[in-house]
Coordinates of C-alpha atoms and ligand atoms in Angstrom, one line a residue:
M1 CA 0.0 0.0 0.0
I2 CA 1.3 3.5 -0.9
I3 CA 0.3 6.5 1.3
E4 CA 1.0 9.9 -0.1
D5 CA 1.3 13.4 1.5
V6 CA 2.2 12.2 4.9
P7 CA 3.6 14.9 7.3
C8 CA 7.0 13.9 8.7
P9 CA 7.0 13.9 12.5
F10 CA 10.6 14.9 13.1
C11 CA 11.5 18.6 12.8
G12 CA 9.7 21.9 12.7
C13 CA 9.5 21.9 8.8
L14 CA 6.7 19.2 9.1
C15 CA 7.2 18.4 5.4
D16 CA 3.8 17.1 4.4
D17 CA 4.8 15.5 1.0
I18 CA 6.3 12.2 2.2
T19 CA 5.3 9.0 0.4
L20 CA 5.3 5.8 2.4
T21 CA 5.1 2.2 1.3
I22 CA 3.4 -0.1 3.8
K23 CA 3.7 -3.9 3.7
N24 CA 2.3 -6.2 6.4
N25 CA 1.6 -3.2 8.7
R26 CA 5.3 -2.1 8.4
I27 CA 6.9 0.9 6.7
V28 CA 9.2 -0.5 4.1
G29 CA 9.7 2.5 1.8
V30 CA 10.1 6.2 2.3
E31 CA 10.2 8.8 -0.5
N32 CA 10.9 12.6 -0.4
C33 CA 12.2 12.4 3.2
C34 CA 15.6 13.6 4.4
V35 CA 18.0 11.4 6.4
L36 CA 16.6 12.5 9.8
G37 CA 12.9 11.7 9.0
N38 CA 14.0 8.5 7.1
A39 CA 15.7 7.2 10.3
K40 CA 12.6 7.8 12.3
Y41 CA 10.2 6.1 9.9
L42 CA 12.5 3.0 9.5
S43 CA 13.6 2.7 13.1
K44 CA 12.9 -0.7 14.6
Q45 CA 14.0 0.2 18.1
R46 CA 11.4 0.7 20.8
L47 CA 10.5 -0.2 24.3
K48 CA 8.1 -3.1 24.2
H49 CA 6.6 -3.0 27.7
P50 CA 6.3 -0.5 30.6
I51 CA 9.3 -0.8 32.9
M52 CA 9.8 0.0 36.6
R53 CA 12.7 0.0 38.9
K54 CA 12.2 -2.5 41.8
E55 CA 15.0 -3.1 44.3
G56 CA 17.4 -1.4 41.9
K57 CA 16.5 -3.5 38.9
W58 CA 14.4 -2.8 35.9
V59 CA 11.4 -5.1 35.7
E60 CA 8.6 -5.3 33.1
V61 CA 5.2 -4.3 34.5
S62 CA 1.7 -3.9 33.1
F63 CA 0.3 -0.6 31.8
D64 CA -2.1 -0.6 34.8
E65 CA 0.7 -0.9 37.3
A66 CA 2.8 1.8 35.6
I67 CA -0.1 4.2 35.4
E68 CA -1.0 3.5 39.1
E69 CA 2.6 4.1 40.2
T70 CA 2.8 7.3 38.1
A71 CA -0.4 8.7 39.6
R72 CA 0.6 7.8 43.1
I73 CA 4.0 9.5 42.7
L74 CA 2.6 12.7 41.2
S75 CA -0.4 13.1 43.5
G76 CA 1.9 12.6 46.5
A77 CA 4.4 15.2 45.4
T78 CA 4.3 18.7 46.8
R79 CA 6.2 20.3 43.8
P80 CA 5.7 18.1 40.7
L81 CA 7.3 19.1 37.4
L82 CA 5.7 18.1 34.0
Y83 CA 8.3 18.6 31.2
G84 CA 8.7 17.9 27.5
W85 CA 5.7 17.9 25.1
S86 CA 7.3 19.0 21.9
G87 CA 7.3 15.5 20.3
T88 CA 3.6 14.8 20.8
Y89 CA 0.4 16.1 19.4
N90 CA -1.9 19.0 20.6
E91 CA -4.7 16.7 21.8
A92 CA -2.2 15.1 24.3
Q93 CA -0.8 18.5 25.3
V94 CA -4.3 19.6 26.2
T95 CA -4.6 16.7 28.7
A96 CA -1.1 17.6 30.0
V97 CA -2.3 21.1 30.9
H98 CA -5.4 19.7 32.7
L99 CA -3.1 17.3 34.6
A100 CA -0.8 20.2 35.6
E101 CA -3.8 22.2 36.9
E102 CA -5.1 19.2 38.9
L103 CA -1.7 18.6 40.4
G104 CA -0.8 22.3 41.0
A105 CA 2.3 21.5 39.0
L106 CA 4.8 23.4 37.1
I107 CA 4.6 22.6 33.4
D108 CA 7.3 23.6 30.9
S109 CA 8.4 22.5 27.4
T110 CA 11.6 22.2 25.4
T111 CA 10.9 25.8 24.4
S112 CA 12.5 26.7 27.7
V113 CA 15.9 25.5 26.5
C114 CA 15.6 26.6 22.9
H115 CA 13.5 29.6 21.7
N116 CA 12.5 30.8 25.1
P117 CA 14.4 34.1 24.4
S118 CA 12.8 34.5 21.0
I119 CA 9.3 34.3 22.7
L120 CA 10.3 36.9 25.3
A121 CA 11.5 39.2 22.5
I122 CA 8.3 38.7 20.5
Q123 CA 6.3 39.5 23.7
E124 CA 8.2 42.8 23.9
V125 CA 8.2 44.0 20.3
G126 CA 5.9 41.9 18.3
H127 CA 6.6 39.5 15.4
P128 CA 6.7 40.5 11.8
G129 CA 6.4 36.9 10.7
C130 CA 4.9 35.0 7.7
T131 CA 4.2 31.5 6.4
L132 CA 6.8 29.4 4.7
G133 CA 4.6 29.5 1.6
Q134 CA 5.1 33.2 1.5
V135 CA 8.9 32.7 1.7
K136 CA 8.9 30.0 -1.0
N137 CA 6.9 32.1 -3.5
R138 CA 8.1 35.6 -2.8
A139 CA 11.4 35.9 -0.9
D140 CA 14.3 36.9 -3.2
L141 CA 16.6 37.3 -0.2
V142 CA 16.9 34.7 2.7
I143 CA 19.1 35.3 5.7
Y144 CA 20.0 32.3 7.9
W145 CA 21.3 33.7 11.2
G146 CA 22.8 31.4 13.9
C147 CA 21.3 28.3 12.3
N148 CA 22.5 25.5 9.9
P149 CA 19.4 24.1 8.1
I150 CA 21.4 21.9 5.8
E151 CA 22.1 19.7 8.9
A152 CA 19.3 20.5 11.3
H153 CA 16.3 21.1 9.0
P154 CA 17.6 19.4 5.8
R155 CA 14.7 20.1 3.5
H156 CA 14.2 23.7 4.5
L157 CA 16.2 24.9 1.5
S158 CA 14.6 22.6 -1.0
R159 CA 11.0 23.1 0.1
Y160 CA 10.9 26.7 1.1
T161 CA 14.0 28.7 0.1
T162 CA 17.1 28.4 -2.1
Y163 CA 16.2 25.3 -4.2
A164 CA 12.4 25.6 -4.0
D165 CA 10.4 26.7 -7.0
G166 CA 8.6 30.0 -6.3
Y167 CA 5.5 31.3 -8.0
F168 CA 7.0 34.7 -8.7
F169 CA 10.4 33.4 -9.9
E170 CA 11.8 32.3 -13.2
N171 CA 14.8 30.6 -11.7
T172 CA 14.9 30.6 -7.9
V173 CA 18.5 29.3 -7.6
S174 CA 19.9 32.3 -9.5
D175 CA 17.2 34.9 -8.5
R176 CA 17.3 34.2 -4.8
K177 CA 20.2 35.4 -2.7
V178 CA 21.3 33.7 0.5
V179 CA 23.2 35.4 3.4
V180 CA 24.4 33.3 6.3
V181 CA 25.5 34.8 9.6
D182 CA 27.3 32.4 11.9
V183 CA 30.4 31.9 14.1
R184 CA 31.8 29.2 11.9
E185 CA 31.6 28.1 8.3
S186 CA 28.7 25.6 8.5
E187 CA 27.5 23.5 5.5
T188 CA 24.8 26.2 4.9
A189 CA 27.4 29.0 5.0
K190 CA 29.2 27.1 2.1
I191 CA 26.3 27.7 -0.3
A192 CA 25.7 31.4 0.8
D193 CA 26.2 34.3 -1.5
E194 CA 27.5 36.2 1.5
F195 CA 28.8 34.6 4.6
I196 CA 29.3 36.9 7.7
Q197 CA 31.6 35.2 10.2
V198 CA 30.9 36.8 13.5
K199 CA 33.1 36.5 16.6
P200 CA 31.3 34.4 19.2
G201 CA 29.0 36.6 21.3
G202 CA 29.1 39.4 18.6
D203 CA 25.6 39.1 17.2
Y204 CA 24.1 42.0 19.1
L205 CA 26.9 44.3 17.8
I206 CA 26.4 43.2 14.2
L207 CA 22.6 43.7 14.5
S208 CA 23.1 47.2 15.9
A209 CA 25.6 48.1 13.2
L210 CA 23.2 46.9 10.5
R211 CA 20.4 48.9 12.0
A212 CA 22.5 52.0 12.1
M213 CA 23.5 51.5 8.4
V214 CA 19.9 50.9 7.3
R215 CA 18.9 54.1 9.2
G216 CA 21.6 56.0 7.2
R217 CA 23.9 56.4 10.2
G218 CA 26.8 54.3 8.9
D219 CA 29.1 57.0 10.1
V220 CA 28.7 55.7 13.7
V221 CA 29.8 52.2 12.7
P222 CA 33.5 51.4 13.2
A223 CA 35.7 49.8 10.5
T224 CA 35.4 46.4 12.1
V225 CA 32.4 45.1 14.2
A226 CA 32.7 41.7 16.0
G227 CA 35.4 40.6 13.5
V228 CA 33.4 41.7 10.5
K229 CA 34.6 44.4 8.1
K230 CA 32.3 47.4 7.6
E231 CA 32.5 47.0 3.8
Q232 CA 30.9 43.5 4.1
L233 CA 28.1 44.8 6.4
Q234 CA 27.4 47.6 3.8
R235 CA 27.2 44.9 1.0
V236 CA 24.6 43.0 3.1
V237 CA 22.7 46.2 3.8
D238 CA 22.6 46.9 0.0
L239 CA 21.3 43.4 -0.6
C240 CA 18.6 43.9 2.0
Q241 CA 17.5 47.2 0.7
K242 CA 17.4 46.0 -2.9
A243 CA 15.4 42.9 -2.1
R244 CA 11.7 42.9 -2.9
Y245 CA 11.0 40.5 -0.1
G246 CA 13.5 39.5 2.6
A247 CA 13.1 36.6 5.0
V248 CA 15.3 36.2 8.1
F249 CA 15.4 32.8 9.8
F250 CA 17.2 32.6 13.1
G251 CA 18.3 29.7 15.3
L252 CA 19.8 29.0 18.7
G253 CA 23.1 30.3 17.6
V254 CA 21.7 33.8 18.1
S255 CA 18.9 33.2 20.6
M256 CA 21.1 31.2 23.1
T257 CA 24.3 33.2 22.8
R258 CA 25.4 36.2 24.9
G259 CA 22.6 38.8 24.8
K260 CA 19.9 36.1 24.4
Y261 CA 16.5 37.7 24.0
K262 CA 18.1 41.1 23.5
N263 CA 19.7 39.7 20.3
I264 CA 16.3 38.6 19.0
R265 CA 14.7 41.9 20.0
N266 CA 17.4 43.7 18.1
A267 CA 16.9 41.4 15.1
I268 CA 13.1 42.1 15.1
E269 CA 13.8 45.8 15.3
L270 CA 16.3 45.5 12.3
V271 CA 13.5 43.8 10.4
S272 CA 11.0 46.6 11.4
E273 CA 13.6 49.1 10.2
L274 CA 13.9 47.3 6.8
N275 CA 10.1 47.3 6.5
R276 CA 10.3 51.1 6.1
K277 CA 12.1 50.5 2.8
T278 CA 10.9 47.1 1.5
K279 CA 9.1 44.0 2.7
F280 CA 10.9 41.9 5.4
T281 CA 9.9 39.1 7.8
I282 CA 11.6 37.1 10.6
S283 CA 10.9 33.6 11.8
A284 CA 12.4 31.2 14.3
M285 CA 13.8 27.8 13.1
R286 CA 11.9 25.6 15.6
G287 CA 13.4 22.2 16.3
H288 CA 10.9 19.5 17.5
Y289 CA 8.0 19.0 15.0
N290 CA 5.4 20.3 17.5
V291 CA 7.3 22.6 19.9
Y292 CA 5.3 25.5 18.4
G293 CA 2.1 23.5 19.1
F294 CA 2.8 23.3 22.8
N295 CA 3.2 27.1 23.0
E296 CA -0.2 27.5 21.3
V297 CA -2.0 25.0 23.5
L298 CA -0.6 26.4 26.8
T299 CA -1.4 30.0 25.6
W300 CA -5.0 29.0 24.8
M301 CA -5.4 27.3 28.2
A302 CA -3.3 29.2 30.6
G303 CA -2.5 32.5 28.8
Y304 CA 1.3 31.9 28.6
P305 CA 3.4 29.9 26.1
F306 CA 5.8 27.9 28.4
A307 CA 7.0 27.7 32.0
V308 CA 3.6 28.0 33.8
D309 CA 3.4 27.3 37.5
F310 CA 0.0 26.2 38.8
S311 CA 1.1 25.9 42.4
R312 CA -0.6 29.1 43.5
G313 CA -3.9 27.8 42.1
I314 CA -3.6 30.2 39.1
A315 CA -1.3 30.2 36.1
F316 CA 1.9 32.0 37.1
Y317 CA 4.6 32.7 34.5
N318 CA 8.0 34.2 35.3
P319 CA 10.8 32.9 33.0
G320 CA 14.0 32.8 35.0
E321 CA 12.0 31.6 38.0
T322 CA 9.4 29.1 36.6
T323 CA 11.6 27.8 33.8
V324 CA 12.6 24.1 34.0
I325 CA 16.4 24.6 34.3
D326 CA 15.9 27.1 37.1
V327 CA 13.6 25.0 39.2
L328 CA 15.8 21.9 38.8
A329 CA 18.9 23.9 39.6
R330 CA 17.2 25.1 42.8
K331 CA 16.3 21.4 43.5
E332 CA 12.6 22.3 44.0
P333 CA 10.7 19.5 42.2
D334 CA 10.1 16.3 44.3
A335 CA 8.7 14.4 41.3
C336 CA 9.0 14.8 37.6
L337 CA 7.0 13.5 34.5
V338 CA 8.9 13.7 31.2
V339 CA 6.9 13.3 28.0
A340 CA 8.1 13.3 24.4
S341 CA 11.5 14.8 25.0
D342 CA 14.9 13.8 26.2
P343 CA 16.3 16.1 29.0
G344 CA 18.8 13.4 30.0
A345 CA 20.6 14.1 26.7
H346 CA 20.6 17.9 27.0
F347 CA 20.2 19.3 30.5
P348 CA 23.1 20.6 32.7
K349 CA 24.6 18.1 35.1
T350 CA 23.1 19.6 38.2
C351 CA 19.6 19.3 36.7
I352 CA 20.1 15.7 35.7
E353 CA 21.5 14.8 39.1
H354 CA 18.4 16.2 40.7
M355 CA 16.1 14.4 38.3
A356 CA 17.9 11.1 39.2
A357 CA 17.5 11.9 42.9
I358 CA 13.7 12.3 42.7
P359 CA 11.0 9.9 41.3
T360 CA 11.1 10.6 37.6
I361 CA 8.7 9.0 35.1
Q362 CA 9.1 9.0 31.3
I363 CA 6.4 8.5 28.7
D364 CA 8.2 7.8 25.4
P365 CA 8.3 5.0 22.8
C366 CA 12.0 4.5 23.0
V367 CA 14.8 4.0 25.6
N368 CA 17.0 7.1 25.6
P369 CA 19.4 8.9 28.0
T370 CA 16.5 10.0 30.2
T371 CA 15.6 6.4 30.9
A372 CA 18.7 6.1 33.1
L373 CA 17.2 8.8 35.4
C374 CA 13.8 7.2 35.7
Q375 CA 11.8 5.1 38.1
V376 CA 9.2 4.2 35.5
Q377 CA 9.0 4.4 31.7
I378 CA 5.7 3.9 29.8
P379 CA 6.1 3.2 26.0
V380 CA 3.4 4.7 23.7
A381 CA 2.3 4.9 20.1
I382 CA 4.4 7.1 17.8
T383 CA 2.6 10.3 16.8
G384 CA 2.4 10.8 13.0
I385 CA 3.1 7.1 12.3
E386 CA 0.8 5.1 14.7
V387 CA -1.5 7.9 15.8
A388 CA -3.1 10.9 14.1
G389 CA -3.1 14.3 15.7
T390 CA -2.5 18.0 15.2
A391 CA 0.9 19.6 15.2
Y392 CA 2.1 23.2 14.4
R393 CA 4.8 23.8 11.8
M394 CA 7.6 26.3 12.6
D395 CA 5.6 29.1 11.0
G396 CA 2.5 28.5 13.1
V397 CA 0.5 26.6 10.5
P398 CA -1.4 23.6 12.0
I399 CA -1.0 20.3 10.1
R400 CA -2.9 17.1 10.7
M401 CA -0.5 14.2 11.3
K402 CA -1.5 10.9 9.8
K403 CA -1.8 7.4 11.2
V404 CA -0.2 5.0 8.7
V405 CA 0.1 1.7 10.6
E406 CA -1.8 0.0 13.3
T407 CA -0.4 -0.5 16.8
E408 CA -1.2 -2.1 20.1
F409 CA 0.5 0.6 22.0
P410 CA -1.7 3.2 23.8
T411 CA -1.4 6.9 22.7
D412 CA 0.2 9.6 24.8
K413 CA -3.3 11.0 25.3
Q414 CA -4.8 7.7 26.4
I415 CA -2.0 7.3 29.0
L416 CA -2.3 10.9 30.2
D417 CA -6.1 10.7 30.4
R418 CA -5.8 7.6 32.7
I419 CA -3.1 9.2 34.9
C420 CA -5.2 12.4 35.1
E421 CA -8.3 10.4 36.1
R422 CA -6.5 8.5 38.7
V423 CA -4.8 11.6 40.2
R424 CA -8.3 13.1 40.5
E425 CA -9.5 10.0 42.4
L426 CA -6.5 10.1 44.7
N427 CA -7.0 13.8 45.3
G428 CA -10.7 13.2 46.2
N429 CA -11.8 15.1 43.0
G430 CA -12.8 12.0 41.0
Ligands
LIG1 FE1 11.2 15.5 8.3 FE2 12.4 17.8 8.9 FE3 13.5 16.2 7.1 FE4 11.3 17.6 6.5 S1 13.3 18.5 7.0 S2 11.7 15.4 6.1 S3 10.2 17.5 8.6 S4 13.2 15.8 9.3

């Protein structure tokens, strides 16, 4: 059986043109996909049963026992932390927020350790964004700043920018210019028309210099800024001002370096400045395929996009205080539920040590570095392959993920619904 137009459940591009060949309820062929998505579709590794540590050893347990233990741990905790959510679908994320409210828990997502500063900047100065379709069909200048899509979002260039056909272009490869700003010559930098190599931590200075030059105040810019010659900056300003439609894409190389959200605020203000002369937009390169979706769901339900603390009985949001790294570094949580992410592979050592010291539960189809920190792990169906659901692409466009094979594994939502129901019973609210 051939299934066409399947959205890929890997990165924020959510490419929805994948063709899958299914034989005996297994994916045996993948077309149009990049190497990252391909690996996910064809992976055979997964956890087959829920597991629990008993007397220091992992033992296989039933779903009922794993759910009961999870509900018992979470309802008995005074400062539970619910973390992850970017690799699951919106319908499961809705249940997660209900569970957080019921528990009076702190709920945060992987946004907290990636585009958290970008969201703070957008909250301050707004977001002149656009859809990827607009970029594909209109943008004659693309700037990749602090990101390397050829390796992290491999089809971004072929679907939406450099190598994508555009409605208003005769020949996109020659008519579209690409500028890359980075601290090293990445694979994406190698195909750029102009590569600005910034000294680490120098993004804010470069953005300020470009803003001044666009404003016509190039006289205040010194001969070299953060290792970049003024002549090169002037060339980039000329490219920007000549463009009919410019699109800036930025990654963690600028949002998570020195300056953090001030860098993004400066970048947005540069784009606003350019919009006085031509059309310009700016967008974040979101990583997990549904990290944007969690920001949407939590905003609908609690009013804030990440790092919401329900311990006061209301939604309280104060990044720097209620963000996952900060609460773990202060050793506040006394229980932790991790869903659809892998903090064990990415968090600082102090945070991982605390997660290992408290009861931590993971809901995830696969064994990963977080498993080593856990008391319980519950395997689930894989969203976008074994279960349908909604996810938000990096430009905020919702896309319906498809179910392409049958599975006996429960979905994230089914497991979370059962945990939520049991927590309510244990709390006397059932
Ligand atoms: Fe999947 Fe991202 Fe590759 Fe597209 S670019 S096929 S969404 S991993």
